[in-house]
Amino acid sequence: MSKLVIKNIGLVLSGDLDNPVLDADTIATEDGKITGIGAEKDFDQEGATVVDAKGTTVTPGLIDSHVHPVAGDWTPRQSQLNWIDSSLHGGVTTMISAGEVHYPGRAKDIVGLKALAITAQRAFDNLRPSGVKVHAGAPVIEQGMVEQDFKELAEAGVKLLGEIGLGSVKAGAEAKQMVTWARKYGIQSTIHTGGPSIPGSGLIDKDVVLEADADIIGHINGGHTALPDDQITCLCESCGRGIEIVHNGNERSALLALNCARELKQMERVILGTDGPAGSGVQPLGILRMVSMLSALGQVPAEIALCFATGNTARMRDLNCGIIEVGREADFVIMDRAQHSPAETILESIQLGDLPGVGMTIIDGVIRSERSRNTPPANTLPEVI
Ligand SMILES: [Zn+2]
């Protein structure tokens, strides 16, 4: 039995939109799950690894809702190694594949695309780069697929579809049929939104997105090239699906989508991704930067903006991480305001648009990284005692 206790916490941000700040200074975990949240005197530290947070902040591990992994911690997109480890240093502990589209020579025939998805699902299930939970095996659907294909994929362990629109299925009715089959067998779907991200992908406009009715409106702010404002507004207003905002997108459109969700009083629909590695490269701090940007320019309290990258995604993706709550997976980021940030507190610093400094990441109750090599240095660092 492995135990870990984090004590002397200054601020616990839960990731839960309905209750974003918890009244606690200690979190206890056992065998990778959260077992208690409260006051230090209430917890037995015997036999536990004890982390002194030194008055800093604990948040859930961040979730990147939109990545394109290929093999282990290598991405051919920008010829880089260890991009997932770099993201861990930006506080990301879970990643969701939106399709293994950068696989060199990717198979587009139906047998081949199913084999690739099953291989990716198995490979990332067997090996977590630096401990990061990469949910992969997201086939890019092609014309000619039939219901039996989705049944077979589901039976083989595939739980996601790659972005609809990156393959030959670009028409609304055709996409809708395949989304319905996927959903019937418990496979979640995401649709590409906006203009082509890179040569080879295509335009998916609001009519296709609405007709396809995928679970997540993938990068509603485009892969840099966003839909016109009225189409983004229409997408937010006309369905209840996930509003995914990505780093590798149009930032003005990101703020528009955020404002739409706020006006609709549906902030629980907002989730964040990077879309990395992509044309703009590996983005180790992409999720933290989105939290900070949306908080500062979108006037969202930092503790709420953080929910976009944690609890909201966990709920929408049906994951047992992303919220600090007893019984959930013990994935945490210990962070503090950056050294020399003009703000007095971490929340103020994020609202000013600064990035916090990551002092430690923990996945399933195991310390995975200490002082981040990528964020600005945290004002105060936690310590293992
Ligand atoms: Zn896309």
GROMACS .gro file of C-alpha atoms and ligand atoms in nm:
model
  386
    1MET     CA    1   0.000   0.000   0.000
    2SER     CA    2   0.153   0.334  -0.102
    3LYS     CA    3   0.052   0.648   0.082
    4LEU     CA    4   0.122   1.010   0.005
    5VAL     CA    5   0.024   1.310   0.215
    6ILE     CA    6   0.050   1.671   0.097
    7LYS     CA    7   0.035   1.904   0.394
    8ASN     CA    8   0.072   2.274   0.468
    9ILE     CA    9  -0.122   2.365   0.153
   10GLY     CA   10  -0.204   2.734   0.126
   11LEU     CA   11  -0.483   2.699  -0.129
   12VAL     CA   12  -0.667   2.396  -0.272
   13LEU     CA   13  -0.830   2.458  -0.610
   14SER     CA   14  -1.068   2.169  -0.671
   15GLY     CA   15  -1.124   2.189  -1.047
   16ASP     CA   16  -1.498   2.171  -0.976
   17LEU     CA   17  -1.681   2.468  -1.122
   18ASP     CA   18  -1.951   2.451  -0.855
   19ASN     CA   19  -1.705   2.462  -0.566
   20PRO     CA   20  -1.365   2.573  -0.698
   21VAL     CA   21  -1.189   2.652  -0.368
   22LEU     CA   22  -1.175   2.395  -0.087
   23ASP     CA   23  -1.123   2.468   0.279
   24ALA     CA   24  -0.831   2.234   0.349
   25ASP     CA   25  -0.457   2.231   0.418
   26THR     CA   26  -0.391   1.859   0.370
   27ILE     CA   27  -0.470   1.595   0.108
   28ALA     CA   28  -0.412   1.225   0.172
   29THR     CA   29  -0.385   0.956  -0.095
   30GLU     CA   30  -0.356   0.580  -0.089
   31ASP     CA   31  -0.275   0.351  -0.380
   32GLY     CA   32  -0.322   0.632  -0.628
   33LYS     CA   33  -0.660   0.755  -0.509
   34ILE     CA   34  -0.756   1.054  -0.293
   35THR     CA   35  -0.864   0.930   0.050
   36GLY     CA   36  -0.899   1.252   0.246
   37ILE     CA   37  -0.908   1.632   0.214
   38GLY     CA   38  -0.904   1.841   0.529
   39ALA     CA   39  -0.692   1.954   0.824
   40GLU     CA   40  -0.347   1.807   0.896
   41LYS     CA   41  -0.440   1.691   1.246
   42ASP     CA   42  -0.700   1.456   1.098
   43PHE     CA   43  -0.452   1.249   0.897
   44ASP     CA   44  -0.212   0.973   0.991
   45GLN     CA   45   0.122   1.037   0.822
   46GLU     CA   46   0.276   0.708   0.940
   47GLY     CA   47   0.444   0.526   0.651
   48ALA     CA   48   0.346   0.793   0.400
   49THR     CA   49   0.559   0.998   0.165
   50VAL     CA   50   0.499   1.349   0.300
   51VAL     CA   51   0.516   1.660   0.084
   52ASP     CA   52   0.532   1.996   0.258
   53ALA     CA   53   0.358   2.235   0.019
   54LYS     CA   54   0.496   2.529   0.220
   55GLY     CA   55   0.180   2.731   0.183
   56THR     CA   56   0.159   2.699  -0.195
   57THR     CA   57  -0.134   2.590  -0.412
   58VAL     CA   58  -0.252   2.242  -0.510
   59THR     CA   59  -0.467   2.192  -0.820
   60PRO     CA   60  -0.577   1.879  -1.005
   61GLY     CA   61  -0.338   1.762  -1.276
   62LEU     CA   62  -0.418   1.951  -1.598
   63ILE     CA   63  -0.590   1.772  -1.886
   64ASP     CA   64  -0.503   1.851  -2.247
   65SER     CA   65  -0.822   1.763  -2.433
   66HIS     CA   66  -0.666   1.773  -2.780
   67VAL     CA   67  -0.327   1.630  -2.873
   68HIS     CA   68  -0.189   1.431  -3.165
   69PRO     CA   69   0.047   1.168  -3.024
   70VAL     CA   70   0.219   0.911  -3.244
   71ALA     CA   71   0.456   0.676  -3.066
   72GLY     CA   72   0.575   0.695  -2.706
   73ASP     CA   73   0.733   1.031  -2.634
   74TRP     CA   74   0.829   1.099  -2.995
   75THR     CA   75   0.645   1.320  -3.239
   76PRO     CA   76   0.742   1.330  -3.604
   77ARG     CA   77   0.542   1.651  -3.659
   78GLN     CA   78   0.830   1.874  -3.558
   79SER     CA   79   1.085   1.595  -3.514
   80GLN     CA   80   1.085   1.617  -3.138
   81LEU     CA   81   1.150   1.379  -2.853
   82ASN     CA   82   1.015   1.407  -2.499
   83TRP     CA   83   0.734   1.647  -2.582
   84ILE     CA   84   0.501   1.471  -2.337
   85ASP     CA   85   0.761   1.499  -2.060
   86SER     CA   86   0.790   1.869  -2.145
   87SER     CA   87   0.413   1.904  -2.107
   88LEU     CA   88   0.428   1.729  -1.770
   89HIS     CA   89   0.658   2.014  -1.668
   90GLY     CA   90   0.373   2.244  -1.772
   91GLY     CA   91   0.138   2.065  -1.530
   92VAL     CA   92  -0.031   1.829  -1.780
   93THR     CA   93  -0.095   1.483  -1.636
   94THR     CA   94  -0.361   1.358  -1.882
   95MET     CA   95  -0.383   1.391  -2.260
   96ILE     CA   96  -0.662   1.297  -2.498
   97SER     CA   97  -0.575   1.200  -2.853
   98ALA     CA   98  -0.769   1.371  -3.131
   99GLY     CA   99  -0.620   1.121  -3.375
  100GLU     CA  100  -0.274   0.981  -3.443
  101VAL     CA  101  -0.271   1.176  -3.768
  102HIS     CA  102   0.099   1.249  -3.776
  103TYR     CA  103   0.195   0.882  -3.806
  104PRO     CA  104   0.433   0.872  -4.103
  105GLY     CA  105   0.256   0.699  -4.391
  106ARG     CA  106  -0.066   0.673  -4.192
  107ALA     CA  107  -0.299   0.405  -4.328
  108LYS     CA  108  -0.624   0.537  -4.469
  109ASP     CA  109  -0.783   0.210  -4.576
  110ILE     CA  110  -1.035   0.077  -4.327
  111VAL     CA  111  -0.841  -0.228  -4.210
  112GLY     CA  112  -0.528  -0.018  -4.174
  113LEU     CA  113  -0.689   0.270  -3.985
  114LYS     CA  114  -0.850   0.029  -3.741
  115ALA     CA  115  -0.520  -0.152  -3.688
  116LEU     CA  116  -0.341   0.178  -3.624
  117ALA     CA  117  -0.602   0.292  -3.372
  118ILE     CA  118  -0.590  -0.037  -3.183
  119THR     CA  119  -0.210  -0.032  -3.183
  120ALA     CA  120  -0.203   0.327  -3.048
  121GLN     CA  121  -0.460   0.244  -2.779
  122ARG     CA  122  -0.254  -0.057  -2.667
  123ALA     CA  123   0.081   0.116  -2.684
  124PHE     CA  124  -0.015   0.418  -2.473
  125ASP     CA  125  -0.205   0.195  -2.232
  126ASN     CA  126   0.109  -0.014  -2.187
  127LEU     CA  127   0.350   0.277  -2.163
  128ARG     CA  128   0.280   0.614  -2.008
  129PRO     CA  129   0.553   0.859  -2.106
  130SER     CA  130   0.683   1.011  -1.779
  131GLY     CA  131   0.367   0.880  -1.613
  132VAL     CA  132   0.136   1.100  -1.822
  133LYS     CA  133  -0.197   0.929  -1.896
  134VAL     CA  134  -0.228   0.946  -2.273
  135HIS     CA  135  -0.568   0.827  -2.392
  136ALA     CA  136  -0.491   0.735  -2.751
  137GLY     CA  137  -0.622   0.512  -3.026
  138ALA     CA  138  -0.848   0.760  -3.203
  139PRO     CA  139  -0.917   0.645  -3.560
  140VAL     CA  140  -0.961   0.906  -3.831
  141ILE     CA  141  -1.285   0.791  -3.994
  142GLU     CA  142  -1.299   0.737  -4.367
  143GLN     CA  143  -1.578   0.687  -4.617
  144GLY     CA  144  -1.700   0.328  -4.645
  145MET     CA  145  -1.689   0.243  -4.275
  146VAL     CA  146  -1.991   0.045  -4.157
  147GLU     CA  147  -2.148  -0.015  -3.818
  148GLN     CA  148  -1.953  -0.338  -3.770
  149ASP     CA  149  -1.626  -0.141  -3.786
  150PHE     CA  150  -1.728   0.072  -3.487
  151LYS     CA  151  -1.841  -0.238  -3.298
  152GLU     CA  152  -1.507  -0.406  -3.362
  153LEU     CA  153  -1.312  -0.096  -3.259
  154ALA     CA  154  -1.509  -0.067  -2.935
  155GLU     CA  155  -1.464  -0.436  -2.857
  156ALA     CA  156  -1.090  -0.394  -2.911
  157GLY     CA  157  -1.074  -0.113  -2.652
  158VAL     CA  158  -1.102   0.199  -2.870
  159LYS     CA  159  -1.292   0.474  -2.686
  160LEU     CA  160  -1.232   0.781  -2.903
  161LEU     CA  161  -1.269   0.895  -3.262
  162GLY     CA  162  -1.001   1.114  -3.414
  163GLU     CA  163  -1.114   1.455  -3.534
  164ILE     CA  164  -1.388   1.409  -3.788
  165GLY     CA  165  -1.299   1.597  -4.103
  166LEU     CA  166  -0.932   1.499  -4.116
  167GLY     CA  167  -1.026   1.196  -4.325
  168SER     CA  168  -1.258   1.162  -4.624
  169VAL     CA  169  -1.577   1.199  -4.414
  170LYS     CA  170  -1.652   1.569  -4.446
  171ALA     CA  171  -2.027   1.576  -4.517
  172GLY     CA  172  -2.268   1.631  -4.229
  173ALA     CA  173  -2.503   1.340  -4.293
  174GLU     CA  174  -2.222   1.089  -4.338
  175ALA     CA  175  -2.047   1.214  -4.023
  176LYS     CA  176  -2.371   1.199  -3.826
  177GLN     CA  177  -2.424   0.833  -3.918
  178MET     CA  178  -2.075   0.739  -3.801
  179VAL     CA  179  -2.099   0.948  -3.482
  180THR     CA  180  -2.423   0.767  -3.403
  181TRP     CA  181  -2.261   0.426  -3.454
  182ALA     CA  182  -1.962   0.532  -3.244
  183ARG     CA  183  -2.186   0.658  -2.964
  184LYS     CA  184  -2.390   0.336  -2.970
  185TYR     CA  185  -2.073   0.142  -2.884
  186GLY     CA  186  -1.943   0.391  -2.624
  187ILE     CA  187  -1.690   0.569  -2.846
  188GLN     CA  188  -1.660   0.948  -2.794
  189SER     CA  189  -1.631   1.180  -3.090
  190THR     CA  190  -1.468   1.514  -3.168
  191ILE     CA  191  -1.507   1.714  -3.487
  192HIS     CA  192  -1.255   1.945  -3.649
  193THR     CA  193  -1.398   2.299  -3.670
  194GLY     CA  194  -1.289   2.580  -3.899
  195GLY     CA  195  -1.052   2.606  -4.190
  196PRO     CA  196  -0.776   2.357  -4.267
  197SER     CA  197  -0.509   2.349  -3.992
  198ILE     CA  198  -0.240   2.213  -4.216
  199PRO     CA  199  -0.229   2.108  -4.580
  200GLY     CA  200  -0.441   1.793  -4.608
  201SER     CA  201  -0.713   1.889  -4.362
  202GLY     CA  202  -1.024   2.074  -4.479
  203LEU     CA  203  -1.295   2.327  -4.396
  204ILE     CA  204  -1.564   2.216  -4.155
  205ASP     CA  205  -1.829   2.484  -4.111
  206LYS     CA  206  -2.109   2.522  -3.858
  207ASP     CA  207  -2.366   2.332  -4.064
  208VAL     CA  208  -2.146   2.022  -4.077
  209VAL     CA  209  -2.060   2.049  -3.706
  210LEU     CA  210  -2.425   2.079  -3.604
  211GLU     CA  211  -2.541   1.800  -3.831
  212ALA     CA  212  -2.262   1.562  -3.725
  213ASP     CA  213  -2.346   1.627  -3.357
  214ALA     CA  214  -2.013   1.495  -3.224
  215ASP     CA  215  -1.960   1.506  -2.847
  216ILE     CA  216  -1.695   1.776  -2.867
  217ILE     CA  217  -1.682   2.079  -3.097
  218GLY     CA  218  -1.307   2.037  -3.149
  219HIS     CA  219  -1.106   2.360  -3.151
  220ILE     CA  220  -1.407   2.587  -3.187
  221ASN     CA  221  -1.150   2.866  -3.224
  222GLY     CA  222  -1.005   2.697  -3.531
  223GLY     CA  223  -0.669   2.550  -3.610
  224HIS     CA  224  -0.554   2.911  -3.641
  225THR     CA  225  -0.819   2.972  -3.911
  226ALA     CA  226  -1.147   3.009  -3.724
  227LEU     CA  227  -1.502   3.021  -3.857
  228PRO     CA  228  -1.669   3.362  -3.888
  229ASP     CA  229  -1.793   3.501  -3.555
  230ASP     CA  230  -2.161   3.445  -3.630
  231GLN     CA  231  -2.095   3.074  -3.695
  232ILE     CA  232  -1.904   3.033  -3.366
  233THR     CA  233  -2.187   3.204  -3.178
  234CYS     CA  234  -2.440   2.983  -3.356
  235LEU     CA  235  -2.249   2.667  -3.261
  236CYS     CA  236  -2.247   2.764  -2.893
  237GLU     CA  237  -2.616   2.856  -2.895
  238SER     CA  238  -2.752   2.571  -3.109
  239CYS     CA  239  -2.624   2.265  -2.924
  240GLY     CA  240  -2.508   2.156  -2.582
  241ARG     CA  241  -2.184   1.989  -2.692
  242GLY     CA  242  -1.835   2.056  -2.555
  243ILE     CA  243  -1.681   2.391  -2.646
  244GLU     CA  244  -1.315   2.308  -2.691
  245ILE     CA  245  -1.074   2.599  -2.709
  246VAL     CA  246  -0.716   2.529  -2.818
  247HIS     CA  247  -0.381   2.700  -2.791
  248ASN     CA  248  -0.310   2.626  -3.156
  249GLY     CA  249  -0.609   2.837  -3.259
  250ASN     CA  250  -0.732   3.189  -3.308
  251GLU     CA  251  -0.714   3.368  -2.972
  252ARG     CA  252  -0.973   3.632  -3.057
  253SER     CA  253  -1.218   3.356  -3.148
  254ALA     CA  254  -1.129   3.180  -2.823
  255LEU     CA  255  -1.249   3.484  -2.631
  256LEU     CA  256  -1.564   3.500  -2.842
  257ALA     CA  257  -1.649   3.135  -2.762
  258LEU     CA  258  -1.577   3.193  -2.393
  259ASN     CA  259  -1.807   3.496  -2.387
  260CYS     CA  260  -2.082   3.298  -2.560
  261ALA     CA  261  -2.057   3.022  -2.299
  262ARG     CA  262  -2.070   3.282  -2.022
  263GLU     CA  263  -2.377   3.453  -2.168
  264LEU     CA  264  -2.547   3.115  -2.201
  265LYS     CA  265  -2.449   3.038  -1.839
  266GLN     CA  266  -2.290   2.718  -1.970
  267MET     CA  267  -1.931   2.757  -1.855
  268GLU     CA  268  -1.927   2.384  -1.776
  269ARG     CA  269  -1.905   2.323  -2.152
  270VAL     CA  270  -1.567   2.498  -2.188
  271ILE     CA  271  -1.266   2.266  -2.211
  272LEU     CA  272  -0.906   2.329  -2.318
  273GLY     CA  273  -0.655   2.164  -2.546
  274THR     CA  274  -0.335   2.254  -2.722
  275ASP     CA  275  -0.376   2.070  -3.056
  276GLY     CA  276  -0.006   2.007  -3.021
  277PRO     CA  277   0.219   1.899  -3.172
  278ALA     CA  278   0.097   2.090  -3.472
  279GLY     CA  279   0.207   2.360  -3.708
  280SER     CA  280   0.291   2.584  -3.417
  281GLY     CA  281   0.484   2.303  -3.255
  282VAL     CA  282   0.507   2.142  -2.918
  283GLN     CA  283   0.342   2.357  -2.652
  284PRO     CA  284   0.462   2.243  -2.309
  285LEU     CA  285   0.297   2.540  -2.137
  286GLY     CA  286  -0.002   2.557  -2.372
  287ILE     CA  287  -0.267   2.462  -2.119
  288LEU     CA  288  -0.131   2.694  -1.850
  289ARG     CA  289  -0.111   2.972  -2.106
  290MET     CA  290  -0.475   2.919  -2.208
  291VAL     CA  291  -0.585   2.930  -1.844
  292SER     CA  292  -0.395   3.252  -1.794
  293MET     CA  293  -0.503   3.412  -2.123
  294LEU     CA  294  -0.872   3.332  -2.073
  295SER     CA  295  -0.858   3.450  -1.714
  296ALA     CA  296  -0.678   3.775  -1.793
  297LEU     CA  297  -0.839   3.877  -2.124
  298GLY     CA  298  -1.171   3.698  -2.070
  299GLN     CA  299  -1.211   3.832  -1.715
  300VAL     CA  300  -1.266   3.491  -1.561
  301PRO     CA  301  -1.158   3.432  -1.201
  302ALA     CA  302  -0.845   3.215  -1.209
  303GLU     CA  303  -1.001   2.939  -0.999
  304ILE     CA  304  -1.280   2.911  -1.259
  305ALA     CA  305  -1.046   2.924  -1.561
  306LEU     CA  306  -0.855   2.635  -1.407
  307CYS     CA  307  -1.174   2.424  -1.413
  308PHE     CA  308  -1.172   2.449  -1.794
  309ALA     CA  309  -0.850   2.247  -1.791
  310THR     CA  310  -0.948   2.000  -1.520
  311GLY     CA  311  -1.296   1.920  -1.389
  312ASN     CA  312  -1.488   2.028  -1.699
  313THR     CA  313  -1.279   1.803  -1.922
  314ALA     CA  314  -1.297   1.513  -1.677
  315ARG     CA  315  -1.677   1.531  -1.668
  316MET     CA  316  -1.713   1.561  -2.041
  317ARG     CA  317  -1.456   1.290  -2.113
  318ASP     CA  318  -1.580   1.063  -1.837
  319LEU     CA  319  -1.245   1.050  -1.656
  320ASN     CA  320  -1.193   0.989  -1.285
  321CYS     CA  321  -0.924   1.258  -1.255
  322GLY     CA  322  -0.944   1.637  -1.287
  323ILE     CA  323  -1.125   1.708  -0.959
  324ILE     CA  324  -0.986   1.704  -0.606
  325GLU     CA  325  -1.243   1.482  -0.441
  326VAL     CA  326  -1.224   1.165  -0.233
  327GLY     CA  327  -1.219   0.857  -0.459
  328ARG     CA  328  -1.071   1.037  -0.759
  329GLU     CA  329  -0.728   0.963  -0.907
  330ALA     CA  330  -0.452   1.137  -0.712
  331ASP     CA  331  -0.318   1.363  -0.990
  332PHE     CA  332  -0.198   1.703  -0.869
  333VAL     CA  333   0.007   2.005  -0.961
  334ILE     CA  334   0.168   2.201  -0.681
  335MET     CA  335   0.219   2.556  -0.804
  336ASP     CA  336   0.282   2.906  -0.679
  337ARG     CA  337   0.290   3.254  -0.822
  338ALA     CA  338   0.604   3.301  -1.026
  339GLN     CA  339   0.903   3.476  -0.876
  340HIS     CA  340   0.877   3.851  -0.935
  341SER     CA  341   0.516   3.841  -1.050
  342PRO     CA  342   0.376   4.179  -0.943
  343ALA     CA  343   0.073   4.000  -0.793
  344GLU     CA  344   0.041   3.917  -0.425
  345THR     CA  345  -0.129   3.579  -0.477
  346ILE     CA  346  -0.130   3.305  -0.738
  347LEU     CA  347  -0.491   3.380  -0.834
  348GLU     CA  348  -0.413   3.749  -0.888
  349SER     CA  349  -0.104   3.658  -1.089
  350ILE     CA  350  -0.305   3.439  -1.328
  351GLN     CA  351  -0.572   3.709  -1.360
  352LEU     CA  352  -0.292   3.949  -1.457
  353GLY     CA  353  -0.194   3.709  -1.735
  354ASP     CA  354   0.122   3.573  -1.572
  355LEU     CA  355   0.195   3.202  -1.570
  356PRO     CA  356   0.231   3.034  -1.232
  357GLY     CA  357   0.545   2.837  -1.150
  358VAL     CA  358   0.503   2.460  -1.125
  359GLY     CA  359   0.684   2.316  -0.823
  360MET     CA  360   0.579   1.951  -0.846
  361THR     CA  361   0.354   1.713  -1.038
  362ILE     CA  362   0.201   1.400  -0.891
  363ILE     CA  363   0.025   1.125  -1.089
  364ASP     CA  364  -0.168   0.845  -0.917
  365GLY     CA  365  -0.010   0.948  -0.588
  366VAL     CA  366   0.347   0.925  -0.724
  367ILE     CA  367   0.575   1.229  -0.759
  368ARG     CA  368   0.659   1.257  -1.130
  369SER     CA  369   0.846   1.587  -1.150
  370GLU     CA  370   0.976   1.849  -0.910
  371ARG     CA  371   1.066   2.208  -1.000
  372SER     CA  372   0.951   2.261  -1.358
  373ARG     CA  373   1.220   2.313  -1.617
  374ASN     CA  374   0.971   2.506  -1.832
  375THR     CA  375   0.758   2.740  -1.622
  376PRO     CA  376   0.897   3.050  -1.459
  377PRO     CA  377   1.034   2.955  -1.117
  378ALA     CA  378   0.770   2.931  -0.846
  379ASN     CA  379   0.810   3.182  -0.566
  380THR     CA  380   0.805   2.899  -0.312
  381LEU     CA  381   0.876   2.533  -0.385
  382PRO     CA  382   0.728   2.233  -0.209
  383GLU     CA  383   0.961   1.986  -0.041
  384VAL     CA  384   0.953   1.613   0.026
  385ILE     CA  385   1.017   1.558   0.399
  386ZN      ZN  386  -0.833   1.992  -3.629
   0.00000   0.00000   0.00000
